[in-house]
JSON list of C-alpha atoms in Angstrom, two decimals:
[
{"chain": "A", "resi": 30, "resn": "MET", "atom": "CA", "xyz": [55.30, -56.43, 3.59]},
{"chain": "A", "resi": 31, "resn": "LEU", "atom": "CA", "xyz": [54.46, -59.11, 6.14]},
{"chain": "A", "resi": 32, "resn": "THR", "atom": "CA", "xyz": [56.59, -62.01, 7.13]},
{"chain": "A", "resi": 33, "resn": "PRO", "atom": "CA", "xyz": [55.03, -65.45, 6.75]},
{"chain": "A", "resi": 34, "resn": "SER", "atom": "CA", "xyz": [54.67, -65.85, 10.50]},
{"chain": "A", "resi": 35, "resn": "LYS", "atom": "CA", "xyz": [52.97, -62.46, 10.88]},
{"chain": "A", "resi": 36, "resn": "GLU", "atom": "CA", "xyz": [50.67, -63.25, 7.96]},
{"chain": "A", "resi": 37, "resn": "LYS", "atom": "CA", "xyz": [49.71, -66.59, 9.54]},
{"chain": "A", "resi": 38, "resn": "GLU", "atom": "CA", "xyz": [49.10, -64.81, 12.85]},
{"chain": "A", "resi": 39, "resn": "LEU", "atom": "CA", "xyz": [46.87, -62.24, 11.10]},
{"chain": "A", "resi": 40, "resn": "VAL", "atom": "CA", "xyz": [44.90, -64.99, 9.29]},
{"chain": "A", "resi": 41, "resn": "ASN", "atom": "CA", "xyz": [44.36, -66.81, 12.60]},
{"chain": "A", "resi": 42, "resn": "LYS", "atom": "CA", "xyz": [43.18, -63.58, 14.23]},
{"chain": "A", "resi": 43, "resn": "ILE", "atom": "CA", "xyz": [40.72, -62.97, 11.36]},
{"chain": "A", "resi": 44, "resn": "SER", "atom": "CA", "xyz": [39.41, -66.56, 11.70]},
{"chain": "A", "resi": 45, "resn": "GLU", "atom": "CA", "xyz": [38.90, -66.11, 15.43]},
{"chain": "A", "resi": 46, "resn": "LEU", "atom": "CA", "xyz": [37.06, -62.82, 14.91]},
{"chain": "A", "resi": 47, "resn": "ARG", "atom": "CA", "xyz": [34.87, -64.36, 12.21]},
{"chain": "A", "resi": 48, "resn": "LYS", "atom": "CA", "xyz": [33.94, -67.23, 14.54]},
{"chain": "A", "resi": 49, "resn": "LEU", "atom": "CA", "xyz": [33.20, -64.75, 17.31]},
{"chain": "A", "resi": 50, "resn": "TYR", "atom": "CA", "xyz": [31.07, -62.68, 14.91]},
{"chain": "A", "resi": 51, "resn": "ASP", "atom": "CA", "xyz": [29.10, -65.76, 13.78]},
{"chain": "A", "resi": 52, "resn": "THR", "atom": "CA", "xyz": [28.56, -66.80, 17.39]},
{"chain": "A", "resi": 53, "resn": "LYS", "atom": "CA", "xyz": [27.30, -63.37, 18.40]},
{"chain": "A", "resi": 54, "resn": "LYS", "atom": "CA", "xyz": [25.11, -63.18, 15.31]},
{"chain": "A", "resi": 55, "resn": "LYS", "atom": "CA", "xyz": [23.48, -66.52, 16.19]},
{"chain": "A", "resi": 56, "resn": "GLN", "atom": "CA", "xyz": [22.97, -65.33, 19.77]},
{"chain": "A", "resi": 57, "resn": "ILE", "atom": "CA", "xyz": [21.28, -62.16, 18.55]},
{"chain": "A", "resi": 58, "resn": "GLU", "atom": "CA", "xyz": [19.13, -64.06, 16.07]},
{"chain": "A", "resi": 59, "resn": "SER", "atom": "CA", "xyz": [18.11, -66.59, 18.73]},
{"chain": "A", "resi": 60, "resn": "ASN", "atom": "CA", "xyz": [17.21, -63.82, 21.21]},
{"chain": "A", "resi": 61, "resn": "THR", "atom": "CA", "xyz": [13.69, -63.00, 20.01]},
{"chain": "A", "resi": 62, "resn": "GLU", "atom": "CA", "xyz": [13.25, -60.12, 22.41]},
{"chain": "A", "resi": 63, "resn": "LEU", "atom": "CA", "xyz": [16.41, -58.43, 21.16]},
{"chain": "A", "resi": 64, "resn": "ASN", "atom": "CA", "xyz": [15.48, -59.28, 17.59]},
{"chain": "A", "resi": 65, "resn": "ASP", "atom": "CA", "xyz": [12.02, -57.76, 18.08]},
{"chain": "A", "resi": 66, "resn": "LEU", "atom": "CA", "xyz": [13.56, -54.63, 19.59]},
{"chain": "A", "resi": 67, "resn": "LEU", "atom": "CA", "xyz": [15.98, -54.29, 16.67]},
{"chain": "A", "resi": 68, "resn": "THR", "atom": "CA", "xyz": [13.13, -54.74, 14.19]},
{"chain": "A", "resi": 69, "resn": "GLU", "atom": "CA", "xyz": [11.03, -52.19, 16.07]},
{"chain": "A", "resi": 70, "resn": "ALA", "atom": "CA", "xyz": [13.98, -49.79, 16.19]},
{"chain": "A", "resi": 71, "resn": "GLN", "atom": "CA", "xyz": [14.41, -50.12, 12.43]},
{"chain": "A", "resi": 72, "resn": "GLU", "atom": "CA", "xyz": [10.70, -49.49, 11.86]},
{"chain": "A", "resi": 73, "resn": "ILE", "atom": "CA", "xyz": [10.87, -46.42, 14.12]},
{"chain": "A", "resi": 74, "resn": "ARG", "atom": "CA", "xyz": [13.92, -45.16, 12.18]},
{"chain": "A", "resi": 75, "resn": "GLU", "atom": "CA", "xyz": [12.00, -45.57, 8.91]},
{"chain": "A", "resi": 76, "resn": "GLU", "atom": "CA", "xyz": [8.93, -43.83, 10.36]},
{"chain": "A", "resi": 77, "resn": "ALA", "atom": "CA", "xyz": [11.12, -41.01, 11.71]},
{"chain": "A", "resi": 78, "resn": "SER", "atom": "CA", "xyz": [12.72, -40.69, 8.28]},
{"chain": "A", "resi": 79, "resn": "GLY", "atom": "CA", "xyz": [9.23, -40.32, 6.75]},
{"chain": "A", "resi": 80, "resn": "TYR", "atom": "CA", "xyz": [8.34, -37.64, 9.31]},
{"chain": "A", "resi": 81, "resn": "HIS", "atom": "CA", "xyz": [11.61, -35.88, 8.61]},
{"chain": "A", "resi": 82, "resn": "THR", "atom": "CA", "xyz": [10.84, -35.85, 4.88]},
{"chain": "A", "resi": 83, "resn": "THR", "atom": "CA", "xyz": [7.35, -34.45, 5.53]},
{"chain": "A", "resi": 84, "resn": "LEU", "atom": "CA", "xyz": [8.77, -31.87, 7.93]},
{"chain": "A", "resi": 85, "resn": "SER", "atom": "CA", "xyz": [11.32, -30.79, 5.32]},
{"chain": "A", "resi": 86, "resn": "GLU", "atom": "CA", "xyz": [8.54, -30.35, 2.73]},
{"chain": "A", "resi": 87, "resn": "TYR", "atom": "CA", "xyz": [6.49, -28.24, 5.16]},
{"chain": "A", "resi": 88, "resn": "ALA", "atom": "CA", "xyz": [9.54, -26.17, 6.06]},
{"chain": "A", "resi": 89, "resn": "GLN", "atom": "CA", "xyz": [10.16, -25.49, 2.37]},
{"chain": "A", "resi": 90, "resn": "LYS", "atom": "CA", "xyz": [6.51, -24.48, 1.84]},
{"chain": "A", "resi": 91, "resn": "ALA", "atom": "CA", "xyz": [6.65, -22.26, 4.93]},
{"chain": "A", "resi": 92, "resn": "GLN", "atom": "CA", "xyz": [9.74, -20.53, 3.55]},
{"chain": "A", "resi": 93, "resn": "GLU", "atom": "CA", "xyz": [8.00, -19.97, 0.19]},
{"chain": "A", "resi": 94, "resn": "TYR", "atom": "CA", "xyz": [4.97, -18.43, 1.94]},
{"chain": "A", "resi": 95, "resn": "HIS", "atom": "CA", "xyz": [7.27, -16.34, 4.12]},
{"chain": "A", "resi": 96, "resn": "ASP", "atom": "CA", "xyz": [9.06, -15.01, 1.04]},
{"chain": "A", "resi": 97, "resn": "LYS", "atom": "CA", "xyz": [5.70, -14.17, -0.59]},
{"chain": "A", "resi": 98, "resn": "MET", "atom": "CA", "xyz": [4.59, -12.44, 2.61]},
{"chain": "A", "resi": 99, "resn": "ILE", "atom": "CA", "xyz": [7.75, -10.31, 2.70]},
{"chain": "A", "resi": 100, "resn": "THR", "atom": "CA", "xyz": [7.24, -9.33, -0.95]},
{"chain": "A", "resi": 101, "resn": "THR", "atom": "CA", "xyz": [3.60, -8.46, -0.25]},
{"chain": "A", "resi": 102, "resn": "PHE", "atom": "CA", "xyz": [4.55, -6.38, 2.81]},
{"chain": "A", "resi": 103, "resn": "LYS", "atom": "CA", "xyz": [7.10, -4.45, 0.76]},
{"chain": "A", "resi": 104, "resn": "GLU", "atom": "CA", "xyz": [4.50, -3.81, -1.93]},
{"chain": "A", "resi": 105, "resn": "ALA", "atom": "CA", "xyz": [1.98, -2.70, 0.72]},
{"chain": "A", "resi": 106, "resn": "ASP", "atom": "CA", "xyz": [4.55, -0.31, 2.20]},
{"chain": "A", "resi": 107, "resn": "LYS", "atom": "CA", "xyz": [5.17, 1.18, -1.24]},
{"chain": "A", "resi": 108, "resn": "ILE", "atom": "CA", "xyz": [1.44, 1.59, -1.89]},
{"chain": "A", "resi": 109, "resn": "ARG", "atom": "CA", "xyz": [0.96, 3.09, 1.59]},
{"chain": "A", "resi": 110, "resn": "ALA", "atom": "CA", "xyz": [3.70, 5.66, 0.88]},
{"chain": "A", "resi": 111, "resn": "GLU", "atom": "CA", "xyz": [2.09, 6.56, -2.45]},
{"chain": "A", "resi": 112, "resn": "SER", "atom": "CA", "xyz": [-1.28, 6.82, -0.72]},
{"chain": "A", "resi": 113, "resn": "ASP", "atom": "CA", "xyz": [0.15, 9.10, 1.97]},
{"chain": "A", "resi": 114, "resn": "THR", "atom": "CA", "xyz": [1.64, 11.37, -0.70]},
{"chain": "A", "resi": 115, "resn": "ALA", "atom": "CA", "xyz": [-1.64, 11.48, -2.62]},
{"chain": "A", "resi": 116, "resn": "HIS", "atom": "CA", "xyz": [-3.55, 12.22, 0.60]},
{"chain": "A", "resi": 117, "resn": "LYS", "atom": "CA", "xyz": [-1.22, 15.12, 1.44]},
{"chain": "A", "resi": 118, "resn": "GLU", "atom": "CA", "xyz": [-1.76, 16.55, -2.04]},
{"chain": "A", "resi": 119, "resn": "PHE", "atom": "CA", "xyz": [-5.51, 16.10, -1.63]},
{"chain": "A", "resi": 120, "resn": "VAL", "atom": "CA", "xyz": [-5.50, 17.94, 1.71]},
{"chain": "A", "resi": 121, "resn": "GLN", "atom": "CA", "xyz": [-3.47, 20.81, 0.23]},
{"chain": "A", "resi": 122, "resn": "ILE", "atom": "CA", "xyz": [-5.82, 21.10, -2.74]},
{"chain": "A", "resi": 123, "resn": "GLN", "atom": "CA", "xyz": [-8.83, 20.90, -0.45]},
{"chain": "A", "resi": 124, "resn": "GLU", "atom": "CA", "xyz": [-7.43, 23.74, 1.68]},
{"chain": "A", "resi": 125, "resn": "LYS", "atom": "CA", "xyz": [-6.89, 25.86, -1.44]},
{"chain": "A", "resi": 126, "resn": "ALA", "atom": "CA", "xyz": [-10.43, 25.06, -2.58]},
{"chain": "A", "resi": 127, "resn": "ASP", "atom": "CA", "xyz": [-11.75, 26.12, 0.84]},
{"chain": "A", "resi": 128, "resn": "GLU", "atom": "CA", "xyz": [-9.87, 29.42, 0.53]},
{"chain": "A", "resi": 129, "resn": "GLN", "atom": "CA", "xyz": [-11.32, 29.99, -2.94]},
{"chain": "A", "resi": 130, "resn": "HIS", "atom": "CA", "xyz": [-14.79, 29.12, -1.69]},
{"chain": "A", "resi": 131, "resn": "LYS", "atom": "CA", "xyz": [-14.47, 31.61, 1.18]},
{"chain": "A", "resi": 132, "resn": "ALA", "atom": "CA", "xyz": [-13.34, 34.26, -1.31]},
{"chain": "A", "resi": 133, "resn": "PHE", "atom": "CA", "xyz": [-16.33, 33.42, -3.51]},
{"chain": "A", "resi": 134, "resn": "ILE", "atom": "CA", "xyz": [-18.73, 33.68, -0.57]},
{"chain": "A", "resi": 135, "resn": "ALA", "atom": "CA", "xyz": [-17.20, 37.03, 0.40]},
{"chain": "A", "resi": 136, "resn": "ALA", "atom": "CA", "xyz": [-17.52, 38.29, -3.19]},
{"chain": "A", "resi": 137, "resn": "GLN", "atom": "CA", "xyz": [-21.12, 37.09, -3.30]},
{"chain": "A", "resi": 138, "resn": "LYS", "atom": "CA", "xyz": [-21.88, 38.93, -0.06]},
{"chain": "A", "resi": 139, "resn": "GLU", "atom": "CA", "xyz": [-20.23, 42.04, -1.44]},
{"chain": "A", "resi": 140, "resn": "ILE", "atom": "CA", "xyz": [-22.37, 41.80, -4.57]},
{"chain": "A", "resi": 141, "resn": "ARG", "atom": "CA", "xyz": [-25.52, 41.49, -2.44]},
{"chain": "A", "resi": 142, "resn": "ASP", "atom": "CA", "xyz": [-24.48, 44.52, -0.41]},
{"chain": "A", "resi": 143, "resn": "ILE", "atom": "CA", "xyz": [-23.84, 46.48, -3.60]},
{"chain": "A", "resi": 144, "resn": "ASP", "atom": "CA", "xyz": [-27.19, 45.32, -4.94]},
{"chain": "A", "resi": 145, "resn": "LYS", "atom": "CA", "xyz": [-28.90, 46.67, -1.83]},
{"chain": "A", "resi": 146, "resn": "GLU", "atom": "CA", "xyz": [-27.14, 49.99, -2.27]},
{"chain": "A", "resi": 147, "resn": "LEU", "atom": "CA", "xyz": [-28.20, 50.08, -5.92]},
{"chain": "A", "resi": 148, "resn": "ARG", "atom": "CA", "xyz": [-31.83, 49.48, -5.00]},
{"chain": "A", "resi": 149, "resn": "LYS", "atom": "CA", "xyz": [-31.65, 52.29, -2.49]},
{"chain": "A", "resi": 150, "resn": "LEU", "atom": "CA", "xyz": [-30.13, 54.58, -5.11]},
{"chain": "A", "resi": 151, "resn": "LYS", "atom": "CA", "xyz": [-32.77, 53.60, -7.66]},
{"chain": "A", "resi": 152, "resn": "LYS", "atom": "CA", "xyz": [-35.51, 54.50, -5.24]},
{"chain": "A", "resi": 153, "resn": "LYS", "atom": "CA", "xyz": [-33.91, 57.88, -4.56]},
{"chain": "A", "resi": 154, "resn": "ASP", "atom": "CA", "xyz": [-33.00, 58.65, -8.16]},
{"chain": "A", "resi": 155, "resn": "GLY", "atom": "CA", "xyz": [-36.04, 57.58, -10.16]},
{"chain": "A", "resi": 156, "resn": "GLY", "atom": "CA", "xyz": [-36.07, 60.68, -12.50]},
{"chain": "A", "resi": 157, "resn": "ARG", "atom": "CA", "xyz": [-32.54, 60.63, -13.94]},
{"chain": "A", "resi": 158, "resn": "LYS", "atom": "CA", "xyz": [-32.95, 57.09, -15.01]},
{"chain": "A", "resi": 159, "resn": "GLY", "atom": "CA", "xyz": [-33.26, 57.39, -18.81]},
{"chain": "A", "resi": 160, "resn": "ALA", "atom": "CA", "xyz": [-30.05, 59.18, -19.85]},
{"chain": "A", "resi": 161, "resn": "ASP", "atom": "CA", "xyz": [-27.96, 57.70, -17.10]},
{"chain": "A", "resi": 162, "resn": "MET", "atom": "CA", "xyz": [-29.09, 54.17, -17.93]},
{"chain": "A", "resi": 163, "resn": "GLU", "atom": "CA", "xyz": [-27.88, 54.48, -21.51]},
{"chain": "A", "resi": 164, "resn": "GLU", "atom": "CA", "xyz": [-24.45, 55.57, -20.31]},
{"chain": "A", "resi": 165, "resn": "VAL", "atom": "CA", "xyz": [-24.39, 52.86, -17.64]},
{"chain": "A", "resi": 166, "resn": "ARG", "atom": "CA", "xyz": [-25.36, 50.25, -20.26]},
{"chain": "A", "resi": 167, "resn": "LYS", "atom": "CA", "xyz": [-22.46, 51.26, -22.53]},
{"chain": "A", "resi": 168, "resn": "ASP", "atom": "CA", "xyz": [-20.04, 51.19, -19.60]},
{"chain": "A", "resi": 169, "resn": "ALA", "atom": "CA", "xyz": [-21.45, 47.85, -18.50]},
{"chain": "A", "resi": 170, "resn": "GLU", "atom": "CA", "xyz": [-20.96, 46.34, -21.97]},
{"chain": "A", "resi": 171, "resn": "ASP", "atom": "CA", "xyz": [-17.32, 47.45, -21.95]},
{"chain": "A", "resi": 172, "resn": "ILE", "atom": "CA", "xyz": [-16.84, 45.99, -18.47]},
{"chain": "A", "resi": 173, "resn": "PHE", "atom": "CA", "xyz": [-18.59, 42.77, -19.49]},
{"chain": "A", "resi": 174, "resn": "ASP", "atom": "CA", "xyz": [-16.22, 42.44, -22.48]},
{"chain": "A", "resi": 175, "resn": "LYS", "atom": "CA", "xyz": [-13.26, 42.86, -20.11]},
{"chain": "A", "resi": 176, "resn": "PHE", "atom": "CA", "xyz": [-14.77, 40.19, -17.87]},
{"chain": "A", "resi": 177, "resn": "LYS", "atom": "CA", "xyz": [-15.15, 37.76, -20.78]},
{"chain": "A", "resi": 178, "resn": "SER", "atom": "CA", "xyz": [-11.53, 38.33, -21.78]},
{"chain": "A", "resi": 179, "resn": "GLY", "atom": "CA", "xyz": [-10.41, 37.29, -18.28]},
{"chain": "A", "resi": 180, "resn": "GLU", "atom": "CA", "xyz": [-9.58, 40.64, -16.69]},
{"chain": "A", "resi": 181, "resn": "LYS", "atom": "CA", "xyz": [-10.27, 41.15, -13.00]},
{"chain": "A", "resi": 182, "resn": "LEU", "atom": "CA", "xyz": [-13.20, 43.37, -12.09]},
{"chain": "A", "resi": 183, "resn": "THR", "atom": "CA", "xyz": [-13.38, 45.89, -9.31]},
{"chain": "A", "resi": 184, "resn": "THR", "atom": "CA", "xyz": [-16.27, 46.29, -6.95]},
{"chain": "A", "resi": 185, "resn": "GLU", "atom": "CA", "xyz": [-17.28, 49.39, -8.86]},
{"chain": "A", "resi": 186, "resn": "ASN", "atom": "CA", "xyz": [-17.26, 47.38, -12.11]},
{"chain": "A", "resi": 187, "resn": "LEU", "atom": "CA", "xyz": [-19.55, 44.79, -10.53]},
{"chain": "A", "resi": 188, "resn": "MET", "atom": "CA", "xyz": [-21.92, 47.51, -9.37]},
{"chain": "A", "resi": 189, "resn": "THR", "atom": "CA", "xyz": [-22.05, 48.94, -12.89]},
{"chain": "A", "resi": 190, "resn": "LEU", "atom": "CA", "xyz": [-22.82, 45.49, -14.34]},
{"chain": "A", "resi": 191, "resn": "GLN", "atom": "CA", "xyz": [-25.55, 44.96, -11.80]},
{"chain": "A", "resi": 192, "resn": "LYS", "atom": "CA", "xyz": [-27.01, 48.40, -12.38]},
{"chain": "A", "resi": 193, "resn": "SER", "atom": "CA", "xyz": [-27.18, 47.75, -16.11]},
{"chain": "A", "resi": 194, "resn": "GLY", "atom": "CA", "xyz": [-28.93, 44.42, -15.63]},
{"chain": "A", "resi": 195, "resn": "LEU", "atom": "CA", "xyz": [-26.17, 42.33, -17.22]},
{"chain": "A", "resi": 196, "resn": "LEU", "atom": "CA", "xyz": [-25.73, 40.37, -13.99]}
]
């Protein structure tokens, strides 16, 4: 709590400061150059505030696009990994197919060689043809039935089939 003299002193001080404030305010208002500079400064602050708002909006949009980009990169990495796995499987299957194709070519060559041998034998053995052919035909039908049921055939079996005319 203030004493009356201290209160009066404080009121006087406030009055003096108010007068000083009013005087300075009038000086500032009468100084057009200073007034113009203050007005210009306020306009610049408002313009800067507008730029700051725009900058904040662009920063937010940039962050959204960045987040989308990260998501897309992760998805691309996942797809790339799946693609790599599929490609490895494809290469393995292709190698197996190449092996099977080589085996097929070798078997085909073997059949041609056997066919040549058969032609040579036919030329040499033209007279025994009738009785032997009936026996060969029966054997060939049995072999052909085995073939249809999925059993593996030997080279000799293939020669018999060829000799009988079933191939």
